[in-house]
Amino acid sequence: MAVPSLEELLERVKASSEKGNLCSQIVVDVGLDHLGERKPDVVKAAGGLAGAQGFVEVTCGALTAAGVLIASAAVDRMERDQMYMLIQELEERFNQDIASSYSGNRCGDFLDADPNKLPTEVCPPIIAGATKIALELLEENGIHG
């Protein structure tokens, strides 16, 4: 199955958010769902990566969760070194495609860009973008839904 469009991913992001998931959990939830995998413990654990939970000066939770998505999907399907290269490419593409429009790739960089916007306005496109990049990288390496 092809990687969903950003518009479709935004709808899935919204639906996952309505289940009470945080940014990092949404990436893992939406990504694993697309791949046809159910790993509720991984989704729950990804909540520890959510930047808005007090870690706003650290790397964006959507980016770190996209790394978790890649690792979770690839763990028994490719060599560890190849998986790490995918995660490195994820960071490079995230920084180029998403974070380059901001002052960095930290949660606070996104949230502080427009102090008049709530995280629920700022973060969904970032979450969808990180998910899309991770799914594209997985698909390019033979892991798809």
Short mmCIF file of N, CA and C in Angstrom, two decimals:
data_model
loop_
_atom_site.label_atom_id
_atom_site.label_comp_id
_atom_site.label_asym_id
_atom_site.label_seq_id
_atom_site.Cartn_x
_atom_site.Cartn_y
_atom_site.Cartn_z
N MET A 1 0.85 -1.17 0.00
CA MET A 1 0.00 0.00 0.00
C MET A 1 0.90 1.24 0.00
N ALA A 2 0.57 2.19 -0.83
CA ALA A 2 1.38 3.41 -0.95
C ALA A 2 1.33 4.24 0.33
N VAL A 3 2.38 5.01 0.53
CA VAL A 3 2.42 5.91 1.68
C VAL A 3 1.30 6.94 1.52
N PRO A 4 0.51 7.16 2.55
CA PRO A 4 -0.59 8.13 2.46
C PRO A 4 -0.09 9.54 2.18
N SER A 5 -0.95 10.34 1.59
CA SER A 5 -0.64 11.76 1.36
C SER A 5 -0.61 12.49 2.70
N LEU A 6 -0.03 13.69 2.69
CA LEU A 6 -0.03 14.49 3.92
C LEU A 6 -1.45 14.79 4.38
N GLU A 7 -2.35 15.03 3.43
CA GLU A 7 -3.74 15.32 3.80
C GLU A 7 -4.38 14.13 4.51
N GLU A 8 -4.15 12.93 3.97
CA GLU A 8 -4.70 11.74 4.60
C GLU A 8 -4.05 11.51 5.96
N LEU A 9 -2.75 11.73 6.04
CA LEU A 9 -2.07 11.57 7.33
C LEU A 9 -2.59 12.57 8.35
N LEU A 10 -2.89 13.79 7.92
CA LEU A 10 -3.44 14.78 8.86
C LEU A 10 -4.77 14.30 9.44
N GLU A 11 -5.59 13.65 8.63
CA GLU A 11 -6.85 13.09 9.13
C GLU A 11 -6.58 11.99 10.15
N ARG A 12 -5.60 11.15 9.86
CA ARG A 12 -5.26 10.07 10.79
C ARG A 12 -4.64 10.62 12.07
N VAL A 13 -3.86 11.69 11.94
CA VAL A 13 -3.28 12.35 13.11
C VAL A 13 -4.39 12.86 14.02
N LYS A 14 -5.38 13.49 13.41
CA LYS A 14 -6.51 14.02 14.18
C LYS A 14 -7.25 12.89 14.89
N ALA A 15 -7.50 11.80 14.19
CA ALA A 15 -8.23 10.67 14.79
C ALA A 15 -7.44 10.07 15.95
N SER A 16 -6.13 9.95 15.79
CA SER A 16 -5.31 9.40 16.87
C SER A 16 -5.27 10.35 18.06
N SER A 17 -5.22 11.63 17.78
CA SER A 17 -5.24 12.65 18.85
C SER A 17 -6.54 12.57 19.64
N GLU A 18 -7.63 12.33 18.94
CA GLU A 18 -8.94 12.24 19.60
C GLU A 18 -9.03 11.03 20.52
N LYS A 19 -8.13 10.06 20.35
CA LYS A 19 -8.06 8.91 21.26
C LYS A 19 -7.25 9.24 22.50
N GLY A 20 -6.71 10.47 22.56
CA GLY A 20 -5.93 10.89 23.72
C GLY A 20 -4.43 10.74 23.56
N ASN A 21 -3.98 10.40 22.36
CA ASN A 21 -2.55 10.22 22.14
C ASN A 21 -1.82 11.55 22.04
N LEU A 22 -0.58 11.56 22.50
CA LEU A 22 0.30 12.72 22.40
C LEU A 22 1.06 12.65 21.08
N CYS A 23 1.77 13.73 20.74
CA CYS A 23 2.45 13.82 19.44
C CYS A 23 3.27 12.57 19.11
N SER A 24 4.12 12.17 20.02
CA SER A 24 4.99 11.02 19.77
C SER A 24 4.18 9.73 19.62
N GLN A 25 3.15 9.59 20.41
CA GLN A 25 2.30 8.40 20.32
C GLN A 25 1.54 8.37 19.00
N ILE A 26 1.16 9.54 18.52
CA ILE A 26 0.42 9.63 17.26
C ILE A 26 1.27 9.12 16.11
N VAL A 27 2.53 9.53 16.06
CA VAL A 27 3.42 9.08 14.99
C VAL A 27 3.49 7.56 14.96
N VAL A 28 3.71 6.96 16.12
CA VAL A 28 3.84 5.51 16.21
C VAL A 28 2.50 4.83 15.91
N ASP A 29 1.42 5.36 16.46
CA ASP A 29 0.08 4.79 16.25
C ASP A 29 -0.30 4.81 14.77
N VAL A 30 -0.19 5.97 14.15
CA VAL A 30 -0.58 6.12 12.74
C VAL A 30 0.35 5.30 11.84
N GLY A 31 1.64 5.35 12.12
CA GLY A 31 2.60 4.63 11.30
C GLY A 31 2.43 3.12 11.37
N LEU A 32 2.33 2.59 12.58
CA LEU A 32 2.16 1.15 12.72
C LEU A 32 0.82 0.70 12.15
N ASP A 33 -0.22 1.52 12.31
CA ASP A 33 -1.53 1.18 11.75
C ASP A 33 -1.43 1.06 10.23
N HIS A 34 -0.73 2.00 9.60
CA HIS A 34 -0.56 1.94 8.14
C HIS A 34 0.17 0.65 7.73
N LEU A 35 1.12 0.23 8.55
CA LEU A 35 1.89 -0.98 8.25
C LEU A 35 1.14 -2.25 8.62
N GLY A 36 -0.06 -2.10 9.22
CA GLY A 36 -0.85 -3.26 9.61
C GLY A 36 -0.35 -3.93 10.87
N GLU A 37 0.38 -3.19 11.69
CA GLU A 37 0.94 -3.74 12.92
C GLU A 37 0.23 -3.15 14.13
N ARG A 38 0.02 -3.99 15.14
CA ARG A 38 -0.60 -3.54 16.39
C ARG A 38 0.41 -3.76 17.52
N LYS A 39 0.90 -2.68 18.07
CA LYS A 39 1.86 -2.76 19.18
C LYS A 39 1.48 -1.70 20.22
N PRO A 40 0.39 -1.94 20.96
CA PRO A 40 -0.10 -0.93 21.90
C PRO A 40 0.93 -0.53 22.96
N ASP A 41 1.78 -1.45 23.37
CA ASP A 41 2.80 -1.10 24.37
C ASP A 41 3.82 -0.12 23.80
N VAL A 42 4.15 -0.27 22.52
CA VAL A 42 5.09 0.66 21.89
C VAL A 42 4.45 2.04 21.79
N VAL A 43 3.17 2.07 21.43
CA VAL A 43 2.45 3.36 21.35
C VAL A 43 2.43 4.02 22.72
N LYS A 44 2.09 3.27 23.74
CA LYS A 44 2.06 3.83 25.10
C LYS A 44 3.43 4.35 25.51
N ALA A 45 4.45 3.55 25.28
CA ALA A 45 5.81 3.93 25.69
C ALA A 45 6.29 5.18 24.96
N ALA A 46 5.84 5.38 23.74
CA ALA A 46 6.25 6.56 22.97
C ALA A 46 5.79 7.86 23.62
N GLY A 47 4.84 7.78 24.53
CA GLY A 47 4.39 8.98 25.26
C GLY A 47 5.51 9.65 26.02
N GLY A 48 6.54 8.91 26.37
CA GLY A 48 7.68 9.48 27.07
C GLY A 48 8.53 10.40 26.22
N LEU A 49 8.27 10.43 24.92
CA LEU A 49 9.04 11.27 24.01
C LEU A 49 8.35 12.60 23.71
N ALA A 50 7.15 12.79 24.20
CA ALA A 50 6.37 13.99 23.87
C ALA A 50 7.02 15.24 24.45
N GLY A 51 7.44 16.15 23.58
CA GLY A 51 8.13 17.36 24.01
C GLY A 51 7.28 18.30 24.84
N ALA A 52 6.03 18.40 24.53
CA ALA A 52 5.17 19.35 25.24
C ALA A 52 4.89 18.90 26.67
N GLN A 53 5.39 17.75 27.06
CA GLN A 53 5.19 17.25 28.42
C GLN A 53 6.29 17.74 29.36
N GLY A 54 6.90 18.86 29.01
CA GLY A 54 7.93 19.44 29.88
C GLY A 54 9.32 19.39 29.28
N PHE A 55 9.44 18.82 28.10
CA PHE A 55 10.74 18.70 27.45
C PHE A 55 10.82 19.58 26.21
N VAL A 56 10.29 20.80 26.28
CA VAL A 56 10.20 21.64 25.09
C VAL A 56 11.55 22.08 24.55
N GLU A 57 12.60 21.95 25.31
CA GLU A 57 13.91 22.35 24.81
C GLU A 57 14.73 21.16 24.32
N VAL A 58 14.06 20.06 24.02
CA VAL A 58 14.73 18.89 23.46
C VAL A 58 14.14 18.57 22.10
N THR A 59 14.73 17.62 21.42
CA THR A 59 14.32 17.26 20.07
C THR A 59 12.82 16.96 20.01
N CYS A 60 12.20 17.42 18.94
CA CYS A 60 10.77 17.23 18.69
C CYS A 60 10.36 15.77 18.89
N GLY A 61 9.28 15.57 19.63
CA GLY A 61 8.76 14.23 19.89
C GLY A 61 8.31 13.52 18.63
N ALA A 62 7.85 14.26 17.62
CA ALA A 62 7.45 13.62 16.37
C ALA A 62 8.66 13.03 15.66
N LEU A 63 9.78 13.73 15.71
CA LEU A 63 11.01 13.22 15.09
C LEU A 63 11.53 11.99 15.82
N THR A 64 11.63 12.07 17.14
CA THR A 64 12.15 10.92 17.89
C THR A 64 11.21 9.73 17.77
N ALA A 65 9.91 9.99 17.76
CA ALA A 65 8.94 8.90 17.61
C ALA A 65 9.01 8.28 16.22
N ALA A 66 9.32 9.07 15.21
CA ALA A 66 9.48 8.51 13.86
C ALA A 66 10.66 7.53 13.85
N GLY A 67 11.68 7.82 14.65
CA GLY A 67 12.79 6.87 14.81
C GLY A 67 12.32 5.59 15.47
N VAL A 68 11.46 5.72 16.47
CA VAL A 68 10.89 4.55 17.13
C VAL A 68 10.05 3.75 16.14
N LEU A 69 9.28 4.44 15.31
CA LEU A 69 8.46 3.77 14.29
C LEU A 69 9.34 2.94 13.36
N ILE A 70 10.42 3.55 12.88
CA ILE A 70 11.33 2.82 11.99
C ILE A 70 11.91 1.61 12.71
N ALA A 71 12.39 1.81 13.92
CA ALA A 71 13.01 0.70 14.67
C ALA A 71 12.00 -0.41 14.94
N SER A 72 10.79 -0.03 15.33
CA SER A 72 9.77 -1.03 15.65
C SER A 72 9.38 -1.84 14.41
N ALA A 73 9.27 -1.17 13.27
CA ALA A 73 8.88 -1.86 12.04
C ALA A 73 10.02 -2.67 11.44
N ALA A 74 11.25 -2.22 11.64
CA ALA A 74 12.40 -2.83 10.96
C ALA A 74 13.17 -3.82 11.82
N VAL A 75 12.85 -3.92 13.09
CA VAL A 75 13.69 -4.65 14.06
C VAL A 75 14.06 -6.06 13.61
N ASP A 76 13.19 -6.81 13.05
CA ASP A 76 13.49 -8.18 12.62
C ASP A 76 13.55 -8.31 11.10
N ARG A 77 13.57 -7.19 10.41
CA ARG A 77 13.51 -7.23 8.95
C ARG A 77 14.77 -6.71 8.26
N MET A 78 15.67 -6.11 9.01
CA MET A 78 16.90 -5.61 8.41
C MET A 78 18.01 -5.59 9.46
N GLU A 79 19.21 -5.48 8.98
CA GLU A 79 20.36 -5.41 9.88
C GLU A 79 20.31 -4.13 10.70
N ARG A 80 20.83 -4.19 11.89
CA ARG A 80 20.82 -3.05 12.80
C ARG A 80 21.50 -1.82 12.18
N ASP A 81 22.64 -2.01 11.53
CA ASP A 81 23.35 -0.89 10.93
C ASP A 81 22.50 -0.20 9.86
N GLN A 82 21.79 -0.99 9.07
CA GLN A 82 20.91 -0.42 8.04
C GLN A 82 19.78 0.36 8.69
N MET A 83 19.22 -0.18 9.78
CA MET A 83 18.15 0.52 10.49
C MET A 83 18.65 1.86 11.03
N TYR A 84 19.86 1.86 11.60
CA TYR A 84 20.41 3.11 12.12
C TYR A 84 20.65 4.12 11.00
N MET A 85 21.05 3.64 9.82
CA MET A 85 21.23 4.54 8.69
C MET A 85 19.90 5.16 8.28
N LEU A 86 18.83 4.37 8.33
CA LEU A 86 17.50 4.91 8.02
C LEU A 86 17.11 5.99 9.01
N ILE A 87 17.40 5.77 10.28
CA ILE A 87 17.06 6.77 11.30
C ILE A 87 17.89 8.03 11.10
N GLN A 88 19.13 7.88 10.70
CA GLN A 88 19.96 9.05 10.40
C GLN A 88 19.39 9.80 9.20
N GLU A 89 18.97 9.07 8.17
CA GLU A 89 18.36 9.70 7.00
C GLU A 89 17.04 10.38 7.38
N LEU A 90 16.30 9.77 8.29
CA LEU A 90 15.07 10.38 8.80
C LEU A 90 15.38 11.76 9.37
N GLU A 91 16.38 11.84 10.23
CA GLU A 91 16.73 13.12 10.84
C GLU A 91 17.13 14.14 9.78
N GLU A 92 17.93 13.73 8.81
CA GLU A 92 18.36 14.64 7.75
C GLU A 92 17.17 15.16 6.96
N ARG A 93 16.26 14.27 6.58
CA ARG A 93 15.09 14.69 5.79
C ARG A 93 14.14 15.55 6.62
N PHE A 94 13.96 15.19 7.90
CA PHE A 94 13.11 15.99 8.77
C PHE A 94 13.67 17.40 8.89
N ASN A 95 14.97 17.50 9.11
CA ASN A 95 15.60 18.82 9.24
C ASN A 95 15.49 19.61 7.95
N GLN A 96 15.64 18.95 6.82
CA GLN A 96 15.56 19.63 5.52
C GLN A 96 14.12 20.00 5.15
N ASP A 97 13.21 19.05 5.29
CA ASP A 97 11.84 19.25 4.80
C ASP A 97 10.93 19.99 5.78
N ILE A 98 11.20 19.88 7.07
CA ILE A 98 10.29 20.44 8.08
C ILE A 98 10.98 21.49 8.94
N ALA A 99 12.05 21.11 9.61
CA ALA A 99 12.68 22.01 10.59
C ALA A 99 13.37 23.21 9.95
N SER A 100 13.70 23.13 8.67
CA SER A 100 14.39 24.24 8.02
C SER A 100 13.55 25.51 7.98
N SER A 101 12.24 25.38 8.15
CA SER A 101 11.35 26.55 8.19
C SER A 101 11.28 27.16 9.59
N TYR A 102 11.98 26.56 10.53
CA TYR A 102 11.98 27.01 11.93
C TYR A 102 13.42 27.23 12.37
N SER A 103 13.62 27.56 13.63
CA SER A 103 14.97 27.83 14.13
C SER A 103 15.71 26.57 14.56
N GLY A 104 15.09 25.41 14.43
CA GLY A 104 15.72 24.16 14.81
C GLY A 104 14.71 23.03 14.84
N ASN A 105 15.11 21.88 15.39
CA ASN A 105 14.20 20.73 15.42
C ASN A 105 13.75 20.37 16.83
N ARG A 106 13.84 21.33 17.73
CA ARG A 106 13.37 21.10 19.10
C ARG A 106 11.89 21.46 19.20
N CYS A 107 11.22 20.85 20.12
CA CYS A 107 9.81 21.13 20.35
C CYS A 107 9.58 22.64 20.49
N GLY A 108 10.40 23.28 21.30
CA GLY A 108 10.26 24.72 21.52
C GLY A 108 10.45 25.55 20.27
N ASP A 109 11.30 25.09 19.35
CA ASP A 109 11.51 25.83 18.10
C ASP A 109 10.22 25.93 17.31
N PHE A 110 9.44 24.86 17.32
CA PHE A 110 8.16 24.86 16.60
C PHE A 110 7.11 25.67 17.36
N LEU A 111 7.02 25.43 18.66
CA LEU A 111 5.98 26.08 19.46
C LEU A 111 6.23 27.57 19.62
N ASP A 112 7.49 27.99 19.67
CA ASP A 112 7.81 29.40 19.85
C ASP A 112 7.77 30.20 18.55
N ALA A 113 7.66 29.53 17.41
CA ALA A 113 7.67 30.23 16.12
C ALA A 113 6.48 31.18 15.99
N ASP A 114 5.36 30.80 16.55
CA ASP A 114 4.18 31.67 16.57
C ASP A 114 3.49 31.50 17.92
N PRO A 115 3.85 32.35 18.89
CA PRO A 115 3.32 32.20 20.25
C PRO A 115 1.80 32.33 20.33
N ASN A 116 1.16 32.83 19.28
CA ASN A 116 -0.30 32.97 19.29
C ASN A 116 -1.01 31.68 18.92
N LYS A 117 -0.26 30.68 18.46
CA LYS A 117 -0.86 29.41 18.08
C LYS A 117 -0.67 28.38 19.18
N LEU A 118 -1.68 27.56 19.36
CA LEU A 118 -1.63 26.46 20.32
C LEU A 118 -0.90 25.27 19.69
N PRO A 119 -0.35 24.39 20.51
CA PRO A 119 0.29 23.19 19.96
C PRO A 119 -0.63 22.40 19.03
N THR A 120 -1.93 22.41 19.31
CA THR A 120 -2.87 21.68 18.46
C THR A 120 -2.99 22.29 17.07
N GLU A 121 -2.53 23.53 16.91
CA GLU A 121 -2.50 24.17 15.59
C GLU A 121 -1.14 23.99 14.92
N VAL A 122 -0.09 24.04 15.71
CA VAL A 122 1.28 24.00 15.19
C VAL A 122 1.71 22.58 14.83
N CYS A 123 1.41 21.64 15.69
CA CYS A 123 2.04 20.32 15.62
C CYS A 123 1.48 19.33 14.60
N PRO A 124 0.18 19.30 14.29
CA PRO A 124 -0.31 18.27 13.38
C PRO A 124 0.44 18.16 12.04
N PRO A 125 0.76 19.26 11.36
CA PRO A 125 1.51 19.09 10.10
C PRO A 125 2.92 18.53 10.33
N ILE A 126 3.52 18.86 11.46
CA ILE A 126 4.85 18.34 11.79
C ILE A 126 4.76 16.85 12.08
N ILE A 127 3.74 16.45 12.82
CA ILE A 127 3.52 15.04 13.14
C ILE A 127 3.27 14.24 11.85
N ALA A 128 2.39 14.76 10.99
CA ALA A 128 2.10 14.08 9.73
C ALA A 128 3.34 14.01 8.85
N GLY A 129 4.12 15.08 8.82
CA GLY A 129 5.34 15.10 8.01
C GLY A 129 6.36 14.10 8.49
N ALA A 130 6.56 14.01 9.79
CA ALA A 130 7.52 13.04 10.35
C ALA A 130 7.07 11.61 10.06
N THR A 131 5.77 11.37 10.19
CA THR A 131 5.23 10.04 9.91
C THR A 131 5.43 9.69 8.44
N LYS A 132 5.16 10.64 7.56
CA LYS A 132 5.31 10.41 6.12
C LYS A 132 6.75 10.08 5.76
N ILE A 133 7.69 10.83 6.30
CA ILE A 133 9.10 10.57 6.01
C ILE A 133 9.49 9.16 6.46
N ALA A 134 9.09 8.79 7.68
CA ALA A 134 9.43 7.45 8.20
C ALA A 134 8.82 6.36 7.33
N LEU A 135 7.55 6.52 6.95
CA LEU A 135 6.90 5.50 6.12
C LEU A 135 7.54 5.43 4.74
N GLU A 136 7.94 6.56 4.18
CA GLU A 136 8.62 6.56 2.88
C GLU A 136 9.95 5.81 2.97
N LEU A 137 10.71 6.08 4.02
CA LEU A 137 11.99 5.40 4.18
C LEU A 137 11.80 3.89 4.35
N LEU A 138 10.80 3.51 5.12
CA LEU A 138 10.52 2.08 5.29
C LEU A 138 10.12 1.45 3.96
N GLU A 139 9.25 2.13 3.22
CA GLU A 139 8.80 1.60 1.93
C GLU A 139 9.97 1.46 0.95
N GLU A 140 10.84 2.46 0.93
CA GLU A 140 12.01 2.41 0.05
C GLU A 140 12.91 1.22 0.38
N ASN A 141 12.78 0.70 1.57
CA ASN A 141 13.59 -0.43 2.02
C ASN A 141 12.78 -1.72 2.15
N GLY A 142 11.64 -1.76 1.46
CA GLY A 142 10.86 -2.99 1.37
C GLY A 142 9.93 -3.28 2.52
N ILE A 143 9.72 -2.31 3.40
CA ILE A 143 8.79 -2.51 4.52
C ILE A 143 7.60 -1.59 4.30
N HIS A 144 6.46 -2.18 4.02
CA HIS A 144 5.27 -1.37 3.73
C HIS A 144 4.02 -2.10 4.15
N GLY A 145 2.92 -1.33 4.17
CA GLY A 145 1.64 -1.88 4.60
C GLY A 145 0.93 -2.61 3.50
#
